[in-house]
Tab-separated table of C-alpha atoms in Angstrom:
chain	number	residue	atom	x	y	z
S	128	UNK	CA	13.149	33.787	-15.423
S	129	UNK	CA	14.876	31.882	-17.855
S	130	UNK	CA	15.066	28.157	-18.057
S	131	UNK	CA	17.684	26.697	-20.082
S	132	UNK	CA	17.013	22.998	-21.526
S	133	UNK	CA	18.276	20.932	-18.847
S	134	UNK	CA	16.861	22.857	-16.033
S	135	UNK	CA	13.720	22.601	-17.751
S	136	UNK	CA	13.936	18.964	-18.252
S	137	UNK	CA	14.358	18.361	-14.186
S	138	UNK	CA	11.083	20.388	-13.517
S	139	UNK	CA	9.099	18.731	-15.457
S	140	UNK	CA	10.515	15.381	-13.911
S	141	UNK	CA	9.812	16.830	-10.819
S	142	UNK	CA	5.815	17.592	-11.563
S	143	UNK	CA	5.437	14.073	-13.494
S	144	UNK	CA	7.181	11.775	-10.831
S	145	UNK	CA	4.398	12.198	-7.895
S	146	UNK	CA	1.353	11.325	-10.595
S	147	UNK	CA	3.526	8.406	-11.868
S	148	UNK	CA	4.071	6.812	-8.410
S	149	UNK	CA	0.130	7.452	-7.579
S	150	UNK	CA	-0.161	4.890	-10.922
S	151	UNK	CA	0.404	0.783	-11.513
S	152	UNK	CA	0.918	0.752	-14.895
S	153	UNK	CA	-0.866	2.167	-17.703
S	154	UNK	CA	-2.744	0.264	-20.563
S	155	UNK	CA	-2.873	1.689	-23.445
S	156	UNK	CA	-2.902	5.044	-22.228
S	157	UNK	CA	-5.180	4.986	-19.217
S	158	UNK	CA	-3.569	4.779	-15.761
S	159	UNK	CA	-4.169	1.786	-12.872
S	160	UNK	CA	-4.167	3.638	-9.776
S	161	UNK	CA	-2.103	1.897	-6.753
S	162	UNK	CA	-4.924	1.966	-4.315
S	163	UNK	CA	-6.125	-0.215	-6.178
S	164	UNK	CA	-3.421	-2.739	-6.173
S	165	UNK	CA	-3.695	-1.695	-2.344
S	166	UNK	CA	-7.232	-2.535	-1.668
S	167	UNK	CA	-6.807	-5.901	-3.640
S	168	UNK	CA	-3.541	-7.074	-1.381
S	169	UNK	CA	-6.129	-6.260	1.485
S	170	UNK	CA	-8.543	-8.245	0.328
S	171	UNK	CA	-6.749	-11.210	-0.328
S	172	UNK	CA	-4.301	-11.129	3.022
S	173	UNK	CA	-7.813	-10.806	4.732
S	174	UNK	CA	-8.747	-14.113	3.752
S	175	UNK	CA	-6.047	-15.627	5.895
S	176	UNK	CA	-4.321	-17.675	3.079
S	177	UNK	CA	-1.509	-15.376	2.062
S	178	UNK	CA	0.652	-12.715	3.816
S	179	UNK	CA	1.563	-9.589	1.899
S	180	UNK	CA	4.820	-10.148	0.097
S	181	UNK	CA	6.779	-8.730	-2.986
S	182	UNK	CA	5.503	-11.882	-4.664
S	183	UNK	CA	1.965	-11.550	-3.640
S	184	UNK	CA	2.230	-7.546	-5.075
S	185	UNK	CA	3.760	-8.759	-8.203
S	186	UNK	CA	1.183	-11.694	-9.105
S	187	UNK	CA	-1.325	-8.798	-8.175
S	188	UNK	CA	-0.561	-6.769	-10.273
S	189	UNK	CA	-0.250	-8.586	-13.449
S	190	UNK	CA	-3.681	-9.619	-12.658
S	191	UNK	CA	-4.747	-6.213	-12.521
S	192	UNK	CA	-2.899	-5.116	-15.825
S	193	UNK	CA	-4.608	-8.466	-17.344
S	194	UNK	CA	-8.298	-7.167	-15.931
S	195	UNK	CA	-7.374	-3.727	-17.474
S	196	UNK	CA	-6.638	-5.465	-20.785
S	197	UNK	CA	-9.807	-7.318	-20.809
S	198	UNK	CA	-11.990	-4.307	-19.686
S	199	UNK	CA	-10.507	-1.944	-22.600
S	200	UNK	CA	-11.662	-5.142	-24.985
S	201	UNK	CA	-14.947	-5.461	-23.745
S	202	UNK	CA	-15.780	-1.689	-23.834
S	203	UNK	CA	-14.893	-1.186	-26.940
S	204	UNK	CA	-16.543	-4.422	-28.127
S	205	UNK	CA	-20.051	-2.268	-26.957
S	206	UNK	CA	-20.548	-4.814	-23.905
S	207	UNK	CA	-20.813	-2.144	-21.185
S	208	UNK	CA	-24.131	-0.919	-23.101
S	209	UNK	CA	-25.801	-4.771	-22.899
S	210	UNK	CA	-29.158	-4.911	-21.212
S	211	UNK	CA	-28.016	-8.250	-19.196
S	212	UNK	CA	-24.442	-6.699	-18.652
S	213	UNK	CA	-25.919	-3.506	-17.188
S	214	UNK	CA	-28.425	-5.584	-15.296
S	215	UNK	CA	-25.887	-7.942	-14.014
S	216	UNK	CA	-22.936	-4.294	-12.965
S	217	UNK	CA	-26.205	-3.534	-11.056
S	218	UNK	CA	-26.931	-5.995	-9.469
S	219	UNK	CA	-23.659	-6.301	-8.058
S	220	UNK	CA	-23.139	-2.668	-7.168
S	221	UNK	CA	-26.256	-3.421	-4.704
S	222	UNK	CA	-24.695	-6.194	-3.365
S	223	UNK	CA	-21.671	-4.117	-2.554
S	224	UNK	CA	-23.582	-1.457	-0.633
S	225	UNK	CA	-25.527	-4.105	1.497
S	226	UNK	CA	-22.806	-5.285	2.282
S	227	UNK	CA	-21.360	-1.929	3.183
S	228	UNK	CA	-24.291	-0.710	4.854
S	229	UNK	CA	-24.066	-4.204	7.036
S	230	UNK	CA	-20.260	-3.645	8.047
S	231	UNK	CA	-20.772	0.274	8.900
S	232	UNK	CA	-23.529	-1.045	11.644
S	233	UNK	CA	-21.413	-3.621	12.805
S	234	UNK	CA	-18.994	-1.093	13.345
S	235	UNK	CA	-20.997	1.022	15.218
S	236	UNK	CA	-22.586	-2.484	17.139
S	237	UNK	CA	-19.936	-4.325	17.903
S	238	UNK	CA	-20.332	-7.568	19.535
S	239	UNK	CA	-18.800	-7.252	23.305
S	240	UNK	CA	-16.987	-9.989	25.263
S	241	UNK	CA	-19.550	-9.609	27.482
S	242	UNK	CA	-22.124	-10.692	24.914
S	243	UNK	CA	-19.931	-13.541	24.046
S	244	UNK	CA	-19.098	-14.818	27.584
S	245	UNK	CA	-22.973	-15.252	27.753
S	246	UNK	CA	-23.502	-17.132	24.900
S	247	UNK	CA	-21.038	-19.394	25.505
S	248	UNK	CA	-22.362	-19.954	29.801
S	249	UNK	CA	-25.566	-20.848	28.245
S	250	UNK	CA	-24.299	-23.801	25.353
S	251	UNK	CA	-22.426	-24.750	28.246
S	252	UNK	CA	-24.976	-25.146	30.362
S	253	UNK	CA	-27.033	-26.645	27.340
S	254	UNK	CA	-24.523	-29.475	26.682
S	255	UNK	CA	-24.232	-30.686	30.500
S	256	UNK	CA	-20.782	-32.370	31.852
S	257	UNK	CA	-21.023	-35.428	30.238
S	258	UNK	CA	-20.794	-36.945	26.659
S	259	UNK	CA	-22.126	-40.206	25.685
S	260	UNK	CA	-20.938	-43.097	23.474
S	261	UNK	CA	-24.190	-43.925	21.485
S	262	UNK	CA	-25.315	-46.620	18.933
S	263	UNK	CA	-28.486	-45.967	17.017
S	264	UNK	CA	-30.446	-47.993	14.487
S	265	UNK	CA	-32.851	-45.507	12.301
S	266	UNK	CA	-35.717	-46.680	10.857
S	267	UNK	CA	-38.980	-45.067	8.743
S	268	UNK	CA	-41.999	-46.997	11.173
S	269	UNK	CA	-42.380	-47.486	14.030
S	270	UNK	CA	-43.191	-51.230	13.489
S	271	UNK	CA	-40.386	-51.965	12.336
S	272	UNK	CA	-38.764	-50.324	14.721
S	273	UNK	CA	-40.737	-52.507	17.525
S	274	UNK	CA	-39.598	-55.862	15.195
S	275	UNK	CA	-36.184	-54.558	15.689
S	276	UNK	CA	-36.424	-54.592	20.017
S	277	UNK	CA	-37.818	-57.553	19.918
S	278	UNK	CA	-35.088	-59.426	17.713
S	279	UNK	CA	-32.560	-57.560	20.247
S	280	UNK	CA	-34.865	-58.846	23.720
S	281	UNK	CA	-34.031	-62.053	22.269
S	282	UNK	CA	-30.215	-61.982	21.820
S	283	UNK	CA	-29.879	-60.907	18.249
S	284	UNK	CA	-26.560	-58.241	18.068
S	285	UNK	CA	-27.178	-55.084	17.819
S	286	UNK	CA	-23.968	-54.381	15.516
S	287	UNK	CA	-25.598	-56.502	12.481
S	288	UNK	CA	-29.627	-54.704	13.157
S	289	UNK	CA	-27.581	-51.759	12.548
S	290	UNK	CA	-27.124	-52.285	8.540
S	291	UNK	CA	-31.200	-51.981	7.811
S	292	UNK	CA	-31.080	-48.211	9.970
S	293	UNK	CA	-31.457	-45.594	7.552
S	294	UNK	CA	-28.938	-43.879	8.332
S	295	UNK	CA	-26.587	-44.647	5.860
S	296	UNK	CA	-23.567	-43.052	7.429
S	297	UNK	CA	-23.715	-45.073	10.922
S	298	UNK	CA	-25.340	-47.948	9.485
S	299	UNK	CA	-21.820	-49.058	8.118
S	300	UNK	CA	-20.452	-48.741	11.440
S	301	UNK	CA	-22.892	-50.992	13.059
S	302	UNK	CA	-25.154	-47.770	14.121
S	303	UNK	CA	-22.052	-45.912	16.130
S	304	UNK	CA	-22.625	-42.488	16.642
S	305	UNK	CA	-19.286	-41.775	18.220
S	306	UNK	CA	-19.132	-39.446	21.154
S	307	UNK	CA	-21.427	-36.333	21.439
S	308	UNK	CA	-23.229	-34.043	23.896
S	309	UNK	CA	-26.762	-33.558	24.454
S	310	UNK	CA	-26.532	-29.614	22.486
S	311	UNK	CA	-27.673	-30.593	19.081
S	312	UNK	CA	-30.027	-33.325	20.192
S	313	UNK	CA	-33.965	-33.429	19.693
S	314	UNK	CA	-35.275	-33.479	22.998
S	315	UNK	CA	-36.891	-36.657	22.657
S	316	UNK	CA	-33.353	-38.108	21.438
S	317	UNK	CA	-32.282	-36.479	24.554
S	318	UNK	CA	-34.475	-37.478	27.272
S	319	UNK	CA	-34.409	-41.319	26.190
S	320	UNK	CA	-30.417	-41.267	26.271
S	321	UNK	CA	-30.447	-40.017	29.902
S	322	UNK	CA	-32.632	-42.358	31.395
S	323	UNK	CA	-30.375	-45.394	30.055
S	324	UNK	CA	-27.351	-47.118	32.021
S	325	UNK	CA	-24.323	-48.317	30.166
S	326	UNK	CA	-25.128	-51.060	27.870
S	327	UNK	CA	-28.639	-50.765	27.843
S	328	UNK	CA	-30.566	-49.891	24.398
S	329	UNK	CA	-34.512	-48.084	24.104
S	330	UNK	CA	-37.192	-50.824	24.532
S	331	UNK	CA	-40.032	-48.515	22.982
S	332	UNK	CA	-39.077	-46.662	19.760
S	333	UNK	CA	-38.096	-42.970	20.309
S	334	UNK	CA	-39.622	-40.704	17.293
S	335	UNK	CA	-37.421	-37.394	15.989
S	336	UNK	CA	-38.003	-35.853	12.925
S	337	UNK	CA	-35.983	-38.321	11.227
S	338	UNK	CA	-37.972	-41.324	11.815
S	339	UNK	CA	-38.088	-43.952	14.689
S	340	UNK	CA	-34.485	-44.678	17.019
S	341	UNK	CA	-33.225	-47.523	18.840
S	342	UNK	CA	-30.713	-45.856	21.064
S	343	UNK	CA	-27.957	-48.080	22.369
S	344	UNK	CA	-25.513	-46.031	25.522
S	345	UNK	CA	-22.223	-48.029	25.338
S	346	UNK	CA	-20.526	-45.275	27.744
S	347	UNK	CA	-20.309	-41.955	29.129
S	348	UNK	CA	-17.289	-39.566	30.243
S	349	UNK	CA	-16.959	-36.200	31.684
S	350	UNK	CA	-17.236	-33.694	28.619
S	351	UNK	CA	-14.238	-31.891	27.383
S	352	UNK	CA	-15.834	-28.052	26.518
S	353	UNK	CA	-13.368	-25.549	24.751
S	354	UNK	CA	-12.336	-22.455	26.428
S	355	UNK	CA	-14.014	-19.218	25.200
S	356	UNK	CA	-10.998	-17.884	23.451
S	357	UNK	CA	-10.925	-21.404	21.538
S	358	UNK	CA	-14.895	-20.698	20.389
S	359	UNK	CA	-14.866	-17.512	20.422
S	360	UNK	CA	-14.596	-16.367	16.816
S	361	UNK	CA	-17.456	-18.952	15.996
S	362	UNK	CA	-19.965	-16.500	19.189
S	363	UNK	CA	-18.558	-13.824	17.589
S	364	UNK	CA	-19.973	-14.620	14.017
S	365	UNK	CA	-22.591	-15.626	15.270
S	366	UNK	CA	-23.873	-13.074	17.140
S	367	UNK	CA	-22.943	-10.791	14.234
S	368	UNK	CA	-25.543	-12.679	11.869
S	369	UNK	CA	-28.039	-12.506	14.654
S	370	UNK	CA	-27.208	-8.295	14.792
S	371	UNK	CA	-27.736	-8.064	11.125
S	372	UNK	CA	-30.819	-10.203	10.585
S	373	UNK	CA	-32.655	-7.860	12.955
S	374	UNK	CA	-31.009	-4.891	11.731
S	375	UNK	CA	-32.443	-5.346	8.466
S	376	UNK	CA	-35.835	-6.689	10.040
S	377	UNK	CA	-35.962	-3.340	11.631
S	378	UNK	CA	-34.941	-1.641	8.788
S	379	UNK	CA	-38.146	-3.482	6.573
S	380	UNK	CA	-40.468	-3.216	9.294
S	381	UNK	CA	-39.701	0.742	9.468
S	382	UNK	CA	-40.171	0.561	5.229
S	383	UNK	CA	-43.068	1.475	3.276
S	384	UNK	CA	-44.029	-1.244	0.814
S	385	UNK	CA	-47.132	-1.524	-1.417
């Protein structure tokens, strides 16, 4: 069979036009595949800050014609063969399969509502009914703290103590804490603030880690816990950290090192 110019011309349209649409744009001769322009707009709409778009696609891929540019530069420039380049494309092609390897197991372990529901029955149970209006004054001894209950037995206002507490951020505010539950608290924090009445402040210092408290309870109200949809995404991460940390402990434990 005999194909006369024109006929011949359309064929070879035909065979060239499915490779050209698998391509972005060339650069100097070598071809920018869409997927990747694909896997990019994932990446990005994943984040939650922009939707795909024509816009988004466009901006895309001019960046990904620009990185193409640079690339071609760099390779010919003899960078790809630097020790510290090579060490540094290595170290993040290990990052990359952790990561991988970390996702495929979630995928296979997926954290359950079930798992998630129980989580959040226990910090609920943890942080009581009840949230408290505290003032604190913070300070590195404990005789000083003592110096400080005994200027406050003896009618000095608790407001101005407050600016010598170490904690700079409450300090300002005359030692207000705002409102909070009892979750977060160290249990010696804890214990002292439930065994006040409103208006009454610590008359023995109560140690933490962070030094020596005077804990004054101004008020307390019935405490306001989020639904589990509302937290949910924060039980779900969660847990997910927790399945990966012992994951990979497993994984080490399993390992043979020397």
């Amino acid at each position: 069979m005999t194909f006369k110019p024109a006929h011949l011309l359309v064929v070879l349209l035909a065979t060239a036009l499915p490779a050209m649409a698998q391509n972005l744009a060339t650069v100097n001769g070598k071809a920018i595949p869409t997927s990747r322009l694909e896997t990019l707009v994932k990446q990005v709409t994943a984040q939650g800050q922009q939707q795909d778009s024509p816009q988004l696609r466009v901006m895309l891929k001019q960046e990904l014609i620009n990185r193409e540019v640079l690339i071609q530069e760099a390779e010919k420039s003899g960078l790809a063969s630097n020790a510290e380049v090579k060490q540094a494309i290595e170290a993040s092609r290990q990052s990359i399969l952790v990561r991988a390897l970390m996702i495929e197991q979630l995928k296979k372990n997926p954290v359950t509502d079930a798992e998630v529901q129980a989580e959040y029955d226990k910090l609920k149970a943890q942080a009581g009914d009840k949230e408290y209006h505290l003032y604190h004054i913070l300070l590195e001894k404990e005789d000083d703290a003592k110096a400080v209950i005994s200027k406050l037995k003896a009618g000095a206002k608790f407001e101005e103590l407050a600016k010598q507490s170490k904690d700079a951020g409450s300090a300002s505010k005359g030692g207000d804490l705002d409102w909070s539950t009892p979750v977060n608290w160290d249990p010696t924090f804890a214990t002292a603030v439930k065994a006040l009445q409103k208006g009454q402040f610590t008359e023995t210092p109560v140690k933490s880690q962070a030094g020596f408290h005077i804990i004054k309870l101004d008020d307390t109200r019935t405490a306001k816990f989020p639904s589990v949809e509302e937290v949910k995404p924060n039980f779900v991460e969660g847990l997910q950290q927790q399945r990966v940390q012992a994951y990979q402990q497993a994984l080490i434990k399993k390992a043979k090192i020397q």
